[in-house]
Structure formats: structure tokens, C-alpha cells
CSV table of C-alpha atoms in Angstrom, one decimal:
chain,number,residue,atom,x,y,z
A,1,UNK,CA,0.0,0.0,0.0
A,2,UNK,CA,2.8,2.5,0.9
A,3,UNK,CA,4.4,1.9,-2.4
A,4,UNK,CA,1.8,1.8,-4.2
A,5,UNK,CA,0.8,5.7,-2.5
A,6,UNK,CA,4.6,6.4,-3.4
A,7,UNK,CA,4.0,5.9,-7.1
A,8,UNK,CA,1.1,7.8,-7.8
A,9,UNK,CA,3.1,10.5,-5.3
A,10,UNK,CA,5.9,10.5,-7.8
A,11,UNK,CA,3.4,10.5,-10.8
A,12,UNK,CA,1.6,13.7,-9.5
A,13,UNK,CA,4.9,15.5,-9.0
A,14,UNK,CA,6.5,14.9,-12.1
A,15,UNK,CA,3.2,16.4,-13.6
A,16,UNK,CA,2.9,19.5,-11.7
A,17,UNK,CA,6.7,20.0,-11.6
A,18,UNK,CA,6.3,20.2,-15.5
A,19,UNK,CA,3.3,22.2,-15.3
A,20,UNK,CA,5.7,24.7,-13.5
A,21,UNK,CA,8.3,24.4,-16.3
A,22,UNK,CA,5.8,25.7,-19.3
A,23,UNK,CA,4.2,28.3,-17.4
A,24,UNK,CA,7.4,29.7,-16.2
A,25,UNK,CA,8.7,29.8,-20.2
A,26,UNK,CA,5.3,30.9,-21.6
A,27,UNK,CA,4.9,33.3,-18.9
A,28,UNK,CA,8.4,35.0,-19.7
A,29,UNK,CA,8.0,34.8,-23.1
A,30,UNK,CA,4.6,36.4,-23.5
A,31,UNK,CA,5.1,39.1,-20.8
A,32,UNK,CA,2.4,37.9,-18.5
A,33,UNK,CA,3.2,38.7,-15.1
A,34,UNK,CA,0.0,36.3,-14.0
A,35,UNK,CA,1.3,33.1,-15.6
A,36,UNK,CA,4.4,33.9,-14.3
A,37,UNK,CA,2.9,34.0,-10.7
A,38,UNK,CA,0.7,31.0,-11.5
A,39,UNK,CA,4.2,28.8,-12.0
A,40,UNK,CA,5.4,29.5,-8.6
A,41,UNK,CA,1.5,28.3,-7.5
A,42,UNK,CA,2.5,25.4,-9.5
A,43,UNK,CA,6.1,25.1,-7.7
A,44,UNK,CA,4.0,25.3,-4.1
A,45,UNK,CA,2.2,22.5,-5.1
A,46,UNK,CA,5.9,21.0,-6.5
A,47,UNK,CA,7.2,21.3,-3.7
A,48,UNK,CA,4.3,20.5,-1.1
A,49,UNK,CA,4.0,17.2,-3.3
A,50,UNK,CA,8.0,16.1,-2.8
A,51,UNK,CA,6.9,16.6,1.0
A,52,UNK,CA,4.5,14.1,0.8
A,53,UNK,CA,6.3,11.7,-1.2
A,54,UNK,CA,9.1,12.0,1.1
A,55,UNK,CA,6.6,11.6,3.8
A,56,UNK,CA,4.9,8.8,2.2
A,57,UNK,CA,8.8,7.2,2.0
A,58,UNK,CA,10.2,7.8,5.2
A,59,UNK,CA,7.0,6.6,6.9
A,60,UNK,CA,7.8,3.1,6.3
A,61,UNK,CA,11.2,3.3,7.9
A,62,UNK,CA,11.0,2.1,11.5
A,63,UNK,CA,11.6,4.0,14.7
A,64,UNK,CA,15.3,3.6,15.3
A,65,UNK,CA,17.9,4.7,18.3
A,66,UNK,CA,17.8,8.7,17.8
A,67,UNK,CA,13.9,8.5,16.4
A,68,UNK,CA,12.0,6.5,18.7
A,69,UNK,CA,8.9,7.6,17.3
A,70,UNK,CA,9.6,7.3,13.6
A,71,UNK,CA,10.5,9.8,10.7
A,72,UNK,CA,6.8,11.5,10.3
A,73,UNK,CA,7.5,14.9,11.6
A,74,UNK,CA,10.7,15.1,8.6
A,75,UNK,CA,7.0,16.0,6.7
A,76,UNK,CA,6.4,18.9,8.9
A,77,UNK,CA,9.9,20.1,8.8
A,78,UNK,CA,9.7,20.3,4.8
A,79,UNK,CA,6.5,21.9,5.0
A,80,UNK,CA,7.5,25.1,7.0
A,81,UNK,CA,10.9,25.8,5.0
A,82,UNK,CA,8.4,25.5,1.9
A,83,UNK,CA,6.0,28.0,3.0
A,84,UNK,CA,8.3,30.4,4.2
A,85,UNK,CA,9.6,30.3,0.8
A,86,UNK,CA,6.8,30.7,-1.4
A,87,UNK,CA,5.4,33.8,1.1
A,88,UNK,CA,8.3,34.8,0.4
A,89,UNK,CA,8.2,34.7,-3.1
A,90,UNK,CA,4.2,35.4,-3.0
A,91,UNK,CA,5.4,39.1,-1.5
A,92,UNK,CA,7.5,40.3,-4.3
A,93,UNK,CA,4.8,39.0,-6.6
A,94,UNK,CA,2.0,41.3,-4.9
A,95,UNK,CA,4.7,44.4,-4.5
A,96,UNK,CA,5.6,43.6,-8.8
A,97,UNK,CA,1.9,43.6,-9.5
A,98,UNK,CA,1.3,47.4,-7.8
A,99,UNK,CA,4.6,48.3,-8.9
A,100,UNK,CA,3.5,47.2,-13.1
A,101,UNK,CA,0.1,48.6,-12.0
A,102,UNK,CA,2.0,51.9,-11.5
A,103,UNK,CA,3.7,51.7,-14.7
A,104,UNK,CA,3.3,52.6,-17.8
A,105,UNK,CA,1.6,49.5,-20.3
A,106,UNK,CA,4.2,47.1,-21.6
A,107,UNK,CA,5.7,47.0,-25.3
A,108,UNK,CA,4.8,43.7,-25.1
A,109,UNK,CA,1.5,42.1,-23.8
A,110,UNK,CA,0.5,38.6,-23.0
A,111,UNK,CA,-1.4,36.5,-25.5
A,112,UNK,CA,-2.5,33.5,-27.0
A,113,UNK,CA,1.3,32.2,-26.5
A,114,UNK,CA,0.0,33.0,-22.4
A,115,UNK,CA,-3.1,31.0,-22.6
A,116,UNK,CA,-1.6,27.8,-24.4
A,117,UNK,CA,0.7,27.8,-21.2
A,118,UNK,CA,-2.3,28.1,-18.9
A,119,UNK,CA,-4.3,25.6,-20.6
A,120,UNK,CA,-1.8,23.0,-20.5
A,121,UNK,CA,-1.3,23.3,-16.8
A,122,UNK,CA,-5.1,23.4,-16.7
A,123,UNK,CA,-5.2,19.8,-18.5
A,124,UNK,CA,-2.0,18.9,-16.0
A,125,UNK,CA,-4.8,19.5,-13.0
A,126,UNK,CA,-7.7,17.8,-14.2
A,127,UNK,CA,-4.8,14.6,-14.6
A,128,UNK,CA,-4.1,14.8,-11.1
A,129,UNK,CA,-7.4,15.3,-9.8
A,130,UNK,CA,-8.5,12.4,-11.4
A,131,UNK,CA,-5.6,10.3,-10.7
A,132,UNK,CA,-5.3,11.2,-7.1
A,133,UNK,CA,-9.2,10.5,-6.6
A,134,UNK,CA,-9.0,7.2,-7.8
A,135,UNK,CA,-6.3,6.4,-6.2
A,136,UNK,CA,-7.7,7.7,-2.7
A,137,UNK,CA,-11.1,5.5,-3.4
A,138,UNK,CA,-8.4,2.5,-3.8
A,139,UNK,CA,-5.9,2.8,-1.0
A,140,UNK,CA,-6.8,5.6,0.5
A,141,UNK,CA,-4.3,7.7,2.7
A,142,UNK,CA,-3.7,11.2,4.5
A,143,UNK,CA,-0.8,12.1,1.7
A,144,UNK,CA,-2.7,11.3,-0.8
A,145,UNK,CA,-5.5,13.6,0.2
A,146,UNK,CA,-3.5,16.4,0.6
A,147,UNK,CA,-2.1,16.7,-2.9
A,148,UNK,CA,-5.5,16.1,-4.0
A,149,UNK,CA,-6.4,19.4,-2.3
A,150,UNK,CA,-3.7,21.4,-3.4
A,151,UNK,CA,-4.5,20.2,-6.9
A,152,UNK,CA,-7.7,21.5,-6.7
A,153,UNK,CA,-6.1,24.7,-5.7
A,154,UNK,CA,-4.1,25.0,-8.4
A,155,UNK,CA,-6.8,24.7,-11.3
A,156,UNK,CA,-8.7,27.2,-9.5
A,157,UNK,CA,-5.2,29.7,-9.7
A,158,UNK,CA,-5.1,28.8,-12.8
A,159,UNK,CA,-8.4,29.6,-14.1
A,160,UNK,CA,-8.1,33.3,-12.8
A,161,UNK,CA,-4.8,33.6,-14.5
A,162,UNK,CA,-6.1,32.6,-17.6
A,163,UNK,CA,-8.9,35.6,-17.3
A,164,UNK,CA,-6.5,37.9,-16.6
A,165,UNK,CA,-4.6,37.1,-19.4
A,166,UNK,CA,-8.0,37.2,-22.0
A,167,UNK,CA,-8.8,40.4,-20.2
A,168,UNK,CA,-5.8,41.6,-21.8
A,169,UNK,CA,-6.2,40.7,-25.3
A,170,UNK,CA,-9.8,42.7,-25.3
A,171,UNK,CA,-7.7,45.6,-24.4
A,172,UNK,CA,-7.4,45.5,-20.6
A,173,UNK,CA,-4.1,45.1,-20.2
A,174,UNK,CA,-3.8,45.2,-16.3
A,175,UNK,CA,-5.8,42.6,-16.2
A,176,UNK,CA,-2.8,40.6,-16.1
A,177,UNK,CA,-1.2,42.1,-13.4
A,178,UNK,CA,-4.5,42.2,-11.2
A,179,UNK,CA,-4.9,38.8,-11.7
A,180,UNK,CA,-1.3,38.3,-11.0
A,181,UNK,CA,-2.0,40.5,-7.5
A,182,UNK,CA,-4.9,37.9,-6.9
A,183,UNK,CA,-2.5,35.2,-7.5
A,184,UNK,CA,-0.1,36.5,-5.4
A,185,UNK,CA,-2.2,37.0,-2.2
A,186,UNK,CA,-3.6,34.0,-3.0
A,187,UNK,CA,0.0,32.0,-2.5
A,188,UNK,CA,0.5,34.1,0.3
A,189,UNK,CA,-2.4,32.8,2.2
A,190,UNK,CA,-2.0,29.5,1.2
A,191,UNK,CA,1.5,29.6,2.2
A,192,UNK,CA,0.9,31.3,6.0
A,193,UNK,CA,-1.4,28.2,6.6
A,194,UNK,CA,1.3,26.0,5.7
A,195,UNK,CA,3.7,27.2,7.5
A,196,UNK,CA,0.7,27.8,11.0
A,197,UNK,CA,-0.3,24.2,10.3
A,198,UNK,CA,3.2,22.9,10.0
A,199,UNK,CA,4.4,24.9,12.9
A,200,UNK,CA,2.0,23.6,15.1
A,201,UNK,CA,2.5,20.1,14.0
A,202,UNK,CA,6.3,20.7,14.9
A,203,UNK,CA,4.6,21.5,18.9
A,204,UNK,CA,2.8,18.5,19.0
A,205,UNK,CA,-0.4,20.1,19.0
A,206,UNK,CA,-3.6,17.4,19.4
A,207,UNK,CA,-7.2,18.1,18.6
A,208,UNK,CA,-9.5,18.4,22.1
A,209,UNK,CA,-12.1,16.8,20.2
A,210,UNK,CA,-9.5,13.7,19.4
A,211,UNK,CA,-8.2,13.4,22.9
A,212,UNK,CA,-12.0,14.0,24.7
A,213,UNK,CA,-13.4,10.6,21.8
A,214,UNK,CA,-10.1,8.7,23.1
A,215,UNK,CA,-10.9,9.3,27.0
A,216,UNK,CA,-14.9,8.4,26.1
A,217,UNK,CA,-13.7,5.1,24.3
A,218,UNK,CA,-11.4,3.9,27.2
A,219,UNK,CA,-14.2,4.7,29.5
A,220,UNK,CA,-16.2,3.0,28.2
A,221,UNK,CA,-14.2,-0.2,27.8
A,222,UNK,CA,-15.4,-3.4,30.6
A,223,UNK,CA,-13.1,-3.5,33.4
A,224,UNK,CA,-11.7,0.2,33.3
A,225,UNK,CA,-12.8,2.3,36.3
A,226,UNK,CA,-11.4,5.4,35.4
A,227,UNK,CA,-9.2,7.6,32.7
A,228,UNK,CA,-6.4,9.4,34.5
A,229,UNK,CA,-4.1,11.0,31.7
A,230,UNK,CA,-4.4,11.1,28.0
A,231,UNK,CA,-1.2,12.3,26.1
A,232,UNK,CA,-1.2,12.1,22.5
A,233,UNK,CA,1.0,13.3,19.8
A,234,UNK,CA,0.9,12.7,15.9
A,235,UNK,CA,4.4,12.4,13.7
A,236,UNK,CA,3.6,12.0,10.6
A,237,UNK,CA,0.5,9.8,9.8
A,238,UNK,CA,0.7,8.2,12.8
A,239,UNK,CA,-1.0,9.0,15.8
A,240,UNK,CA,1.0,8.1,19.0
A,241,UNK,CA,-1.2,8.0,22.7
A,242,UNK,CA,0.1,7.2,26.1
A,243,UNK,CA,-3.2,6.4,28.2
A,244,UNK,CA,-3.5,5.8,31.6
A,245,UNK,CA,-6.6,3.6,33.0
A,246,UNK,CA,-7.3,2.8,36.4
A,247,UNK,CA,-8.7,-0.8,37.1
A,248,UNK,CA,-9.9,-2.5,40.7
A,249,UNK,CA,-7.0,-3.1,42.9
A,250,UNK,CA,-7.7,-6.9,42.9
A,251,UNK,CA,-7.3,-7.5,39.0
A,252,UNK,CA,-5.2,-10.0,38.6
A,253,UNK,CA,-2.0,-9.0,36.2
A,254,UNK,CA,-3.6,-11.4,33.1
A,255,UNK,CA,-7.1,-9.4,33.8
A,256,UNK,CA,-5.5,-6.3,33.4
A,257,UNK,CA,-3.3,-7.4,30.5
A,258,UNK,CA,-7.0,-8.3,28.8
A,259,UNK,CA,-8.3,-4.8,29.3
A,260,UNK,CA,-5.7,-2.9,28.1
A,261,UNK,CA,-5.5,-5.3,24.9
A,262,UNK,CA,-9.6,-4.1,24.9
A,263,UNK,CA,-9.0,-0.6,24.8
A,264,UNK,CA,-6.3,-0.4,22.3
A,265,UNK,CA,-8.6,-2.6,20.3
A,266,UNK,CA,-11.5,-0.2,20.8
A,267,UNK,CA,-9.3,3.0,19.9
A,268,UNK,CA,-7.5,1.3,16.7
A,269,UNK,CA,-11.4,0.5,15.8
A,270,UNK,CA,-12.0,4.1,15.6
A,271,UNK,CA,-8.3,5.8,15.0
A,272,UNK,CA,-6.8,3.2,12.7
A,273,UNK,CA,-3.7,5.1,12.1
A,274,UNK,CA,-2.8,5.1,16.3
A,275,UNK,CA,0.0,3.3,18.2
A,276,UNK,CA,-1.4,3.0,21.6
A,277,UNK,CA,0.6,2.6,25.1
A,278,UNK,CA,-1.5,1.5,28.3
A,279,UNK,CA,-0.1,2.0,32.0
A,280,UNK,CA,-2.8,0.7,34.2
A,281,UNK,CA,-2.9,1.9,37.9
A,282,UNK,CA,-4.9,0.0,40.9
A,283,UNK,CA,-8.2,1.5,41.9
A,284,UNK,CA,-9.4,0.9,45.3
A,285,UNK,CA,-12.7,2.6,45.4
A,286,UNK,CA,-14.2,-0.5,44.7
A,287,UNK,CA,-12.9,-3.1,45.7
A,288,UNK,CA,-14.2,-4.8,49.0
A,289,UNK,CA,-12.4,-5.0,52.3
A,290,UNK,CA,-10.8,-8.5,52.4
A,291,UNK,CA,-9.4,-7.5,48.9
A,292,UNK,CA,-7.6,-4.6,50.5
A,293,UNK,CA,-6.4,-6.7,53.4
A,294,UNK,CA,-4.9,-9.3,51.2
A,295,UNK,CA,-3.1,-6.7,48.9
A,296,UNK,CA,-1.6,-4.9,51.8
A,297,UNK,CA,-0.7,-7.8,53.6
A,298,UNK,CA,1.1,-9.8,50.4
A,299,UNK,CA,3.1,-6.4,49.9
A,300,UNK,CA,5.0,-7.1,53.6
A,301,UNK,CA,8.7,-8.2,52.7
A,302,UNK,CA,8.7,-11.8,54.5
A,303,UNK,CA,5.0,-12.9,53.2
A,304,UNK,CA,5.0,-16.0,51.0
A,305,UNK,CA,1.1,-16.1,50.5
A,306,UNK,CA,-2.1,-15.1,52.2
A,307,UNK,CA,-5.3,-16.9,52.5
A,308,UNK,CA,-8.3,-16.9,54.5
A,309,UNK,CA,-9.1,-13.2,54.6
A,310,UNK,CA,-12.3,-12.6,56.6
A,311,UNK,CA,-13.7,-9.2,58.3
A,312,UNK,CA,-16.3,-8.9,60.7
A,313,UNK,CA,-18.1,-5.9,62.9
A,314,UNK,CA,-18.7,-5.4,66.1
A,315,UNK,CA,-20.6,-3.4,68.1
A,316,UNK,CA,-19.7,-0.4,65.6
A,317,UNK,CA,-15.5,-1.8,65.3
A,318,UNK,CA,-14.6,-3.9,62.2
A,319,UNK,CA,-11.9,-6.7,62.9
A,320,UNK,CA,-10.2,-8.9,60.8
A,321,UNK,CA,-8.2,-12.1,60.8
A,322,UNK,CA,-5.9,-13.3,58.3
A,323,UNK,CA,-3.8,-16.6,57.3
A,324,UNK,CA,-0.2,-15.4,56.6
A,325,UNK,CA,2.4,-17.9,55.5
A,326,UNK,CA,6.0,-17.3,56.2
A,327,UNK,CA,9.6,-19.6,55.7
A,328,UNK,CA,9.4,-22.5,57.7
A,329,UNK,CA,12.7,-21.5,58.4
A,330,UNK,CA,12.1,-18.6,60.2
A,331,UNK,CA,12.3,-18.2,63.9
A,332,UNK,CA,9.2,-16.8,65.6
A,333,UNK,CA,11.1,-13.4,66.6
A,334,UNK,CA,11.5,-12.8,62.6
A,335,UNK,CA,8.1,-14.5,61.6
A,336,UNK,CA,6.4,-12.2,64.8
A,337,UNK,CA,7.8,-8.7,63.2
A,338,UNK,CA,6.4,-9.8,60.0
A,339,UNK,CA,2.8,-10.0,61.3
A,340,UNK,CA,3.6,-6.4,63.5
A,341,UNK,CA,4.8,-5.1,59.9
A,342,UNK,CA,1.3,-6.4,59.1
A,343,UNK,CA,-1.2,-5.0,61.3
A,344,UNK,CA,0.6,-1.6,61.4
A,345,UNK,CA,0.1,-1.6,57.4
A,346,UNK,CA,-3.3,-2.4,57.7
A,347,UNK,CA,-4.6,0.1,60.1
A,348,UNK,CA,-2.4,2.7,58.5
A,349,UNK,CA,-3.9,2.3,55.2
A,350,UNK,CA,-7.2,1.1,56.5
A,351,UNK,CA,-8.2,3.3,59.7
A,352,UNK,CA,-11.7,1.8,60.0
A,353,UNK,CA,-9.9,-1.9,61.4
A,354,UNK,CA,-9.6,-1.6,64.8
A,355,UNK,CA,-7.4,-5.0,65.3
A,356,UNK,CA,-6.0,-7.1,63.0
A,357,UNK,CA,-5.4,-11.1,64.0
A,358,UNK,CA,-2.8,-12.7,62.2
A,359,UNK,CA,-2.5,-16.5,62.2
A,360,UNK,CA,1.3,-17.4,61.2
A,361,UNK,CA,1.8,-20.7,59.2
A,362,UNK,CA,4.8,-22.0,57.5
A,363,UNK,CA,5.4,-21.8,53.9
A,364,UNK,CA,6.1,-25.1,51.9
A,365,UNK,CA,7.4,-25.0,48.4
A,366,UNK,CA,5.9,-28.6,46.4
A,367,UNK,CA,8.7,-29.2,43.3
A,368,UNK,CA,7.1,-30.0,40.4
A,369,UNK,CA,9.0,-33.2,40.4
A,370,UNK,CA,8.4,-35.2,43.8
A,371,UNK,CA,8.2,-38.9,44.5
A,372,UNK,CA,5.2,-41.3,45.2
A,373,UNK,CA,5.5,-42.5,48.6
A,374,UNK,CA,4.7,-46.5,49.6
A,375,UNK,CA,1.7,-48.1,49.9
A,376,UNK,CA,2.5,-48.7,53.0
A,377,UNK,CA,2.0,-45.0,54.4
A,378,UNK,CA,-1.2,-44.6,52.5
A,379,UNK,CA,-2.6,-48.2,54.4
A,380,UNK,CA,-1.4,-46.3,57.8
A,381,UNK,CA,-3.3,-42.9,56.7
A,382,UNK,CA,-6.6,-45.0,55.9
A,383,UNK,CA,-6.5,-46.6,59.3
A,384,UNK,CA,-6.4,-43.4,60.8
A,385,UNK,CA,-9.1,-42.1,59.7
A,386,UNK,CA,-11.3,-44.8,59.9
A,387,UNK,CA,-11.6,-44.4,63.7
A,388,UNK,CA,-13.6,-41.2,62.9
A,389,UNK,CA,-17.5,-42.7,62.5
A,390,UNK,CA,-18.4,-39.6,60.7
A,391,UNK,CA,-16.0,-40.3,57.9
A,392,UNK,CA,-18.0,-42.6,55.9
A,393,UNK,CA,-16.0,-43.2,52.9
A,394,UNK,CA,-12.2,-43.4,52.5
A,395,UNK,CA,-11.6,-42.3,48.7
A,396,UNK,CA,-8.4,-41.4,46.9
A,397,UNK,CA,-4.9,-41.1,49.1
A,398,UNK,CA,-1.8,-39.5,47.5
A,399,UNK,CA,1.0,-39.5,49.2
A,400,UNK,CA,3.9,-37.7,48.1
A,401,UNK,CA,7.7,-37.0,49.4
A,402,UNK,CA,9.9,-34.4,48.5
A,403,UNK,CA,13.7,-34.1,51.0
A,404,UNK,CA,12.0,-34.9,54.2
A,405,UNK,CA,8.5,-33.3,53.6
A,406,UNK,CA,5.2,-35.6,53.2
A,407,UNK,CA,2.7,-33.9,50.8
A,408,UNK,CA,-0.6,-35.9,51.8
A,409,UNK,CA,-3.9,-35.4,49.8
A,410,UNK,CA,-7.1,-36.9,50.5
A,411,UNK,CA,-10.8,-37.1,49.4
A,412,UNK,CA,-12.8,-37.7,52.3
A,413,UNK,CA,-17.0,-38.0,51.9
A,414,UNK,CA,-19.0,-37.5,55.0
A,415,UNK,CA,-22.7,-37.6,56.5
A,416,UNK,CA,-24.4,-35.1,54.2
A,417,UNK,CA,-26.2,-33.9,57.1
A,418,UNK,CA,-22.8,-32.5,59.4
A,419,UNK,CA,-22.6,-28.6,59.3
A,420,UNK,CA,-19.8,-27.3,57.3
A,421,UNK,CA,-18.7,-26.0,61.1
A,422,UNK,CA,-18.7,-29.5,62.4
A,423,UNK,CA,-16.6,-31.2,59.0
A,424,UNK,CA,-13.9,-28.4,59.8
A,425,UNK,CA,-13.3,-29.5,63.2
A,426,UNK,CA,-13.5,-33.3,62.0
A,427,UNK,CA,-10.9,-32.4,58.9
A,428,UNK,CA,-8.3,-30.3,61.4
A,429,UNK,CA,-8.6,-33.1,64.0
A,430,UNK,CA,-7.6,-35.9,61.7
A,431,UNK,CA,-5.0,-33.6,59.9
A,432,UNK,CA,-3.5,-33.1,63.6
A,433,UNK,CA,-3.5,-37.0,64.1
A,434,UNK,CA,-2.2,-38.1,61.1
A,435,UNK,CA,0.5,-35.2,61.7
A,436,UNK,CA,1.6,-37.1,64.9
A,437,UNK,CA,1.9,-40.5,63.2
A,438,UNK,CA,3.9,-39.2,60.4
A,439,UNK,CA,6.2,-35.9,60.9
A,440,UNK,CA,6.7,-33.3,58.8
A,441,UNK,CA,3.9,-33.8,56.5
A,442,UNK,CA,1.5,-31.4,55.0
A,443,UNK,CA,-2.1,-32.5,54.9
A,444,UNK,CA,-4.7,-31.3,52.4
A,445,UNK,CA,-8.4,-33.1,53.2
A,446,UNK,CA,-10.8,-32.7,50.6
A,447,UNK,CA,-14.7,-33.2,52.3
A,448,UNK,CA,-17.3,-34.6,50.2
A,449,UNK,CA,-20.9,-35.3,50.8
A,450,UNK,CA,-21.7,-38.9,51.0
């Protein structure tokens, strides 16, 4: 696609280059200070359309070590020397039009030599007009647009030049020189915007409206509570934005990694031409208490993992009690500062706990790779439990070692009719006497109904 937009770039400039060409001659040899004027219209456009086909080249090349975000504003750069230039050039034509105005008439006047100039450059628009159209409904592109524009532009110059020059062969003969004054302020507009729009470009300048639909769009993305800053910049074609969402605090990192990947998805929907960077920041407005409590406490510097998070109120004071899990290594000086670390966090960050009530457990590590204990171990875990009446069924047993550590799972079923209160007391009592019988281990019971 971007060669293809390079081609009919270079197609359009060597058109209105030569366009340039005859009415600069024609417009020197037939004295016509309006065709003359026209030609430097025509060298505008020249030049506005190398910009763009340098644009439309250098906006393939990738962002590299000292251009991080690409070669696009090389585009604007061209475009501001170019417009100075041609105001430039646009003032001495308005100050030679008065001057001529001023003056005497000419020993020689413009005629149909004039006009055969004009009309070929007005053939040399309606080419590019067509071709550029075309090629826009095809492949589209900002580039393309652009020199579509300024083609437009450049029949209607044209087209006044060409009147001035008939008013002069019906006896008018400033007619050529007010049409070359036309032209001349004409450029000079054209060429201020230029160099305004290009300038502006060159300060990174955003629309409101553009950054106000890209805040709306990420708000209104599932899982983003809020837009905090929107910074967006274009270079070249490309439009670059650095968004910052706001998600609940208890998202996990794959969660969050899904909602930015929905956002930039929704933008690029709607701003095809953006290259979109996400920073996503934890939101706790939401997010309920134990959520808070297990965040805080996983940040402590000791913690291996938190489970059992719970909250309760009383008498108008919340409380809350928490597993924490700590190296088994650990003595219970080190493990003890850990849970003080703990509680101090929590009631810092969460005033409304009046005490916090940490249980201290230690942390196992289960390799990937462990080995399957004997039979033997598994017949003495069975024979365990089945002194418990209210175990009814026995199911599966693993029994795995790792160094000197016994990871023990096991499916137990139970009267369907026990409370869930009394099948934890059951569960922790036979994990405690299956603990005495065989040291070390770590016991996982798994309570079914029966």
C-alpha cells in the first residue's frame, strides 16, 4: 500500500513539476506577469507534493535509536521551509503587481502564447485530480488527500490567471497584473497556513475533540474504572497515545493485560492510524475490604502467600483475621515482626480496622518433580481415619515425598447432614493426628458429601 501511495506521489509531481516548467517559459515569453505567478502556484504544489512523497517514503522506515517515534515529523519540517519560501516569493509578486500597476503598459502584452501555457497546466490539473481520486477510493491515505487538495487549488489559480490574461487581449491590459495580484495573495495565504499548520505540528499540537473521543472510548471499555491522563501526539500519519486507565486493585496482572489489549482494540477501531501505550494503575474505590487486606498484607517483605481473609463488625469496630504464610525457616522473633509489619500496614492504610489477628503458618514450596510415597504409608493414613465414625467413605490417598517433607492429599466423603462447622473441626482433628503418626507432612483433606 505505501508503495503503491509512493507511485502515484511521484506520478503527480512529475506532472505538476512540469506544469511549472511551461508556465514559467510561456509566462516570460509572453510578458504575463500572471502566468508567471501562476508557475510558482505550480512550484507550491511542487514542492508540497515532494513533502508528501518523502513523507509517504520515510514513513515506512522504523523507529530507530535517535527516532524512537519514527520519521513522520521530517514532513512537517519540509513543509515550514516550503512555506516560508513561497510567502516569500508570493510578497515580491504582490509588491511587482502594484509596482507594473504603477507603470506605464508594456511594449509587449501577453497573449494567445499565455493561454496555451495556462491551458496546458489546466489539462495537468484535471490529470491529477482524477488520478489522485482514484487512487484515494483505492488505497486511500492522508498524503494522498492532501495533494488532491492542493491540486484542486491549483486549477482554481489557474483559471483566474487565464482571465486575466484574455482580459488583456480585449484591451485590458492590467488585467494581467490584477490577476497576478490575486495570484499573489492568494499564494501568500495558502503559504501562512502552511507554515501555521506545519508549525503547530512541529509542537505536538492534538485536537481536544480527538483526545476528549479517546478518553470516552477507554471509559467505556469493561473493566476500566477510570481515565487518568491522556497524552497524544501525531508524527507523521501516525497518531501516537500514552493512556493511563485505572482498574480494581484486585485484577489480577492477566485481567489487566486483557483490558488494556480491549482498549487499544476499541481505539484502533476508531483511529486506525494510532499506536497505543497503556499504563494501568490499581483502583481501590471498589474493591471490598478482604481484597484490601490481602493486597496490603502480600506487599509485607517476608510474606509468602495469604489466604483466609475474613472481616467482621462489632458493636460499631470492624476486625479482621488473616492466614499469613512465612519460611518455615524462620524463627518466631522474625516471623512475629512480620505480622507487627502487618497490622501496622493495615490500620495505616485502613483506619476503619480496629485490630487485625494474624495466624502465622509456614510456607512449603511442592517441586514440580516429587516422588510417590509406599503403599504402606497410605494403608497407615486410611487406618487413621477410619476411627472417625463420621468419615463414611475413604476415597483417593496421594501420598507424596519431597527431602524430608510428606505432601498428603485426600478425598474424604461425609454424612451429608454434618454442618460445614462440624466437618472443619473433624478435617483439622484428623489432619492433627495423622501429623503425629507421620512428621513433617503437610495435609490437604478434601470433604465430600456422602
Amino acid at each position: 500500500m505505501f508503495s503503491q501511495r509512493t507511485k502515484v506521489l511521484q506520478i503527480s509531481l512529475v506532472a505538476i513539476f512540469s506544469a511549472f516548467v511551461v508556465e514559467l517559459i510561456f509566462g516570460l515569453v509572453s510578458n504575463s506577469l500572471a502566468l508567471i505567478t501562476d508557475s510558482i502556484h505550480a512550484l507550491l504544489d511542487t514542492v508540497v507534493t515532494l513533502v508528501l512523497l518523502l513523507a509517504a517514503r520515510w514513513a515506512i522506515k522504523p523507529p530507530d535509536a535517535e527516532h524512537t517515534y519514527g520519521h513522520g515529523k521530517i514532513e512537517s519540517l519540509g513543509g515550514l521551509i516550503g512555506g516560508i519560501a513561497i510567502f516569500l516569493i508570493a510578497c515580491f509578486f504582490i509588491y511587482e503587481s502594484i509596482n507594473r500597476l504603477q507603470s506605464p503598459p508594456p511594449s509587449i502584452l501577453p497573449g494567445l502564447f499565455a493561454i496555451i501555457g495556462g491551458l496546458y497546466t489546466i489539462g495537468i490539473d484535471f490529470f491529477r485530480i482524477i488520478l489522485l481520486r482514484k487512487s484515494i477510493k483505492a488505497i486511500g491515505g492522508t498524503t494522498l488527500k492532501a495533494d488532491f487538495y492542493h491540486a484542486f487549488m491549483d486549477l482554481g489559480s489557474t483559471s483566474v490567471a487565464i482571465i486575466g490574461i484574455i482580459l488583456v487581449t480585449y484591451g485590458i491590459y492590467f488585467g494581467d497584473f490584477v490577476a497576478a495580484l490575486i495570484l499573489g495573495g492568494l499564494l501568500a495565504v495558502l503559504s501562512i497556513k502552511l507554515i501555521y499548520k506545519t508549525a503547530l505540528d512541529l509542537t505536538d499540537i492534538i485536537s481536544p475533540e480527538l483526545v476528549k473521543n479517546v478518553q470516552e472510548i477507554t471509559n467505556s471499555t469493561e473493566g476500566v474504572v477510570d481515565t487518568g491522563s491522556v497524552l497524544m501526539r501525531k508524527s507523521g500519519d501516525t497518531i501516537f497515545a500514552d493512556i493511563t486507565i485505572s482498574l480494581r486493585a484486585d485484577t489480577s496482572f492477566e485481567k489487566a493485560h486483557e483490558v488494556s489489549d480491549s482498549v487499544e482494540k476499541n481505539i484502533k477501531n476508531q483511529i486506525s492510524n494510532a499506536k497505543i501505550t497503556i499504563h494501568f494503575e490499581p483502583n481501590w474505590k471498589d474493591v471490598p475490604l478482604d481484597g484490601k487486606i490481602f493486597e496490603i498484607a502480600k506487599s509485607v517483605k517476608g510474606v509468602k502467600e495469604v489466604h483466609n481473609v475474613n472481616t467482621n463488625k462489632t458493636k460499631g469496630k470492624t476486625y479482621c483475621n488473616l492466614h499469613v504464610m512465612v519460611d518455615r525457616e524462620s524463627n518466631l522473633v522474625s516471623a512475629h515482626k512480620i505480622s507487627e509489619i502487618i497490622e501496622e500496614k493495615i490500620q495505616r492504610e485502613i483506619p476503619e480496622i480496629t485490630h487485625a489477628t494474624i495466624h502465622l503458618e509456614p510456607f512449603i514450596t511442592v517441586p514440580k518433580n516429587i516422588n510417590i510415597e509406599d503403599i504402606a504409608t497410605e494403608e497407615k493414613i486410611r487406618k487413621i481415619i477410619e476411627e472417625y465414625s463420621d468419615v463414611k467413605k475413604v476415597g483417593r490417598i496421594v501420598s507424596l515425598k519431597f527431602e524430608n517433607i510428606f505432601k498428603i492429599d485426600i478425598d474424604c466423603s461425609f454424612d451429608k447432614e454434618l454442618s460445614i462447622e462440624k466437618v472443619h473441626d473433624l478435617t483439622s482433628e484428623i489432619e492433627h493426628a495423622i501429623r503425629i503418626e507421620i512428621k513433617n507432612s503437610v495435609i490437604t483433606i478434601h470433604p465430600e458429601p456422602n
